[in-house]
XYZ file of C-alpha atoms in Angstrom:
185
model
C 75.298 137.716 238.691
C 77.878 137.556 241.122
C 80.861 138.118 238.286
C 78.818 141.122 236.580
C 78.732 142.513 240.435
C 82.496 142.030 240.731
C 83.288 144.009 237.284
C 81.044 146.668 238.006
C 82.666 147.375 241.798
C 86.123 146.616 239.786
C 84.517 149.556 237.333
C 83.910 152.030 239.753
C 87.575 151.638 241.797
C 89.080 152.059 238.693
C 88.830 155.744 238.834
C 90.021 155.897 242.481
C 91.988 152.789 243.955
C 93.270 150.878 241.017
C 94.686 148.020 243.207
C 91.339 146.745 244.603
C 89.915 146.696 241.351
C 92.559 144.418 239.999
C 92.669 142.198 242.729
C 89.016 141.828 241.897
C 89.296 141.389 238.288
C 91.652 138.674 239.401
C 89.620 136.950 241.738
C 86.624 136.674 239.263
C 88.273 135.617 236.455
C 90.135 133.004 238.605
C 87.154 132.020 240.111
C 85.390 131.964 236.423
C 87.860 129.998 234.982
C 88.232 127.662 237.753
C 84.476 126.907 238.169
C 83.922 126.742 234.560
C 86.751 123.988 233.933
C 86.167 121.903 237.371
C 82.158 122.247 236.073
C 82.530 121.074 232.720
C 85.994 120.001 232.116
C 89.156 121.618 230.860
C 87.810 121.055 227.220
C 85.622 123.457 227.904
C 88.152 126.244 227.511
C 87.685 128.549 230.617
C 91.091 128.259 231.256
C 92.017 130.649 228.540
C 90.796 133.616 230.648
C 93.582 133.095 232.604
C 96.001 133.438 229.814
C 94.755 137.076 229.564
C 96.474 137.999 232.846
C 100.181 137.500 230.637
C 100.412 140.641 229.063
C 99.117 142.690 231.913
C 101.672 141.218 234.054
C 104.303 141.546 231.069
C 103.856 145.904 230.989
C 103.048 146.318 234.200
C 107.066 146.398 235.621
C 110.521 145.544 235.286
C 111.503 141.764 234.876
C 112.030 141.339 238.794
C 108.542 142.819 239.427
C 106.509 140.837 237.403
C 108.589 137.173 237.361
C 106.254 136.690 240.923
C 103.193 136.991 239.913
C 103.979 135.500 236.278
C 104.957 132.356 238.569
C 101.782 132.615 240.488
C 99.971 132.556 237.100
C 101.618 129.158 235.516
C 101.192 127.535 238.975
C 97.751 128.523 238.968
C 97.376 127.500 235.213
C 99.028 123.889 235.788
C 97.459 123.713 238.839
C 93.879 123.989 237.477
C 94.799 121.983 234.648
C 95.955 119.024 237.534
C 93.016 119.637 239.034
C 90.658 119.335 236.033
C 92.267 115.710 235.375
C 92.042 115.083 238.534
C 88.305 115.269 240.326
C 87.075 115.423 236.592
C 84.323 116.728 235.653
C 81.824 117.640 237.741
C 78.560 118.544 236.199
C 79.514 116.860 232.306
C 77.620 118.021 229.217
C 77.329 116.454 225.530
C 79.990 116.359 223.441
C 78.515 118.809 221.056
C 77.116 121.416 223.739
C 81.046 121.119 224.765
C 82.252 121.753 222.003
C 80.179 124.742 220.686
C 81.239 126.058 224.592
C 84.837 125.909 223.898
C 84.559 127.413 220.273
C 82.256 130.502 222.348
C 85.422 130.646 225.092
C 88.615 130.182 222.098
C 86.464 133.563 220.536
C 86.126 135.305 223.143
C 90.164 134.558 224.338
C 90.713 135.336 220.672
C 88.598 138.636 220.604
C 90.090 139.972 223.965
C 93.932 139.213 222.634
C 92.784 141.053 219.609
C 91.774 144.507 221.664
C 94.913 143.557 223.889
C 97.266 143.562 221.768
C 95.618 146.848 219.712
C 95.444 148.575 223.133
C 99.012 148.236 223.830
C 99.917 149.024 219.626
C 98.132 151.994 220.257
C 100.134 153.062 223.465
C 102.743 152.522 222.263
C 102.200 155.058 218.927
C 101.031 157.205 221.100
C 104.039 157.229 223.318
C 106.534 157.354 219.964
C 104.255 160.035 219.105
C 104.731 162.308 222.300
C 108.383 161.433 222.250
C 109.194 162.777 218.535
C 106.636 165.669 219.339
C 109.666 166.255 222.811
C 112.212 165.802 220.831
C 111.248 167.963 217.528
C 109.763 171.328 219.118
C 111.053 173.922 221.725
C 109.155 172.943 224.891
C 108.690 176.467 225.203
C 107.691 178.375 222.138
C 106.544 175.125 220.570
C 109.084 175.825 217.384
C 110.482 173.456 215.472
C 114.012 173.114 217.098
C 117.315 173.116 215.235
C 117.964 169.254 215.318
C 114.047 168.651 213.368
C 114.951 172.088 210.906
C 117.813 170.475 209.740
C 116.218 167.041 209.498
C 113.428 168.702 206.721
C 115.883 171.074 204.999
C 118.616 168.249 204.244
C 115.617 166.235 201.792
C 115.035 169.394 200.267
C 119.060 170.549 199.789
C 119.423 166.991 198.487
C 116.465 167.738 196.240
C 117.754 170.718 194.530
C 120.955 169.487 194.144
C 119.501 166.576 192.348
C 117.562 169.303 189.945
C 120.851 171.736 189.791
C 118.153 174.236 190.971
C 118.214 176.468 194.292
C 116.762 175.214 197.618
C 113.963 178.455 197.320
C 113.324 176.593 193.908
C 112.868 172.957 194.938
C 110.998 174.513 197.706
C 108.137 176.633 195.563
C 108.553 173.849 193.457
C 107.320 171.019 195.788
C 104.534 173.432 197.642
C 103.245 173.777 193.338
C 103.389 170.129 192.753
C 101.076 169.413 196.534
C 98.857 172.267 195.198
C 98.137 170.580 191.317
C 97.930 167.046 193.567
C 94.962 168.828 195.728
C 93.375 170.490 192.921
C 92.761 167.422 190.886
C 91.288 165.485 193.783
């Protein structure tokens, strides 16, 4: 209850104080992950979660902004992992009820990598996507600038000179052959 709590506060600062809803997303799945390994053991697997924290850390700065709290997570890791071997385990469960636990937390880890790494994919497209869209058109008429005008008319030049015909040619020619390829579909 308390870690459903936690996300939905984390939830609602999102839209306002971004900050305090990390540091709570933090918390809780430090807190998870430490009370789920001490709990059951570090077979268990709740110690993935905090392996989710790398490529947040990774994007979120320069390499001088994010080697502290990288630092802070492998300490915390090894830490919890010394720990684990350490007291033991603390409430133990059957080897097969373990195992079917850290098959449930090695999906999830695997699912939420997955969306990660599509998440950031998909920023980044979208980023390459703004930046050709800046550096193609006229910020302020939206026109194709010069630089993108001659980028499309040197595969057509190249095209009529391949088919000794004019560039108008090639041209008409290539807008007939898209309009037989549409037409047949």
């Amino acid at each position: 209850m308390v870690s459903i709590v936690m996300y939905g506060a984390a939830y609602a600062l999102l839209r306002r104080r971004n900050f305090p809803a990390l540091a709570l997303i933090w918390t809780e799945v430090v807190g998870h992950a430490a009370i789920g390994t001490l709990l059951v053991g570090w077979d268990s697997g709740f110690h993935y979660y905090l392996l989710m924290f790398i490529p947040a850390i990774v994007v979120s700065g320069s390499m001088r902004q994010v080697a502290l709290p990288l630092i802070v997570l492998f300490l915390a890791y090894m830490g919890l992992h010394q720990a684990a071997h350490v007291i033991g385990t603390l409430a133990p469960i059957g080897d097969a009820a373990l195992q079917i636990l850290n098959l449930f937390n090695v999906s999830v880890f695997f699912v939420m990598a997955s969306y990660t790494a599509r998440f950031y994919y998909e920023l980044v497209r979208k980023s390459e996507r703004k930046l050709r869209e800046l550096a193609t058109r006229d910020a302020l008429t939206g026109l194709s600038n010069r630089r993108h005008l001659i980028e499309l008319a040197l595969p057509e030049i190249a095209r009529a000179v391949r088919r000794s015909a004019g560039v108008a040619s090639a041209c008409r020619y290539r807008r007939f052959q898209a309009h037989q390829r549409r037409a047949r579909a």
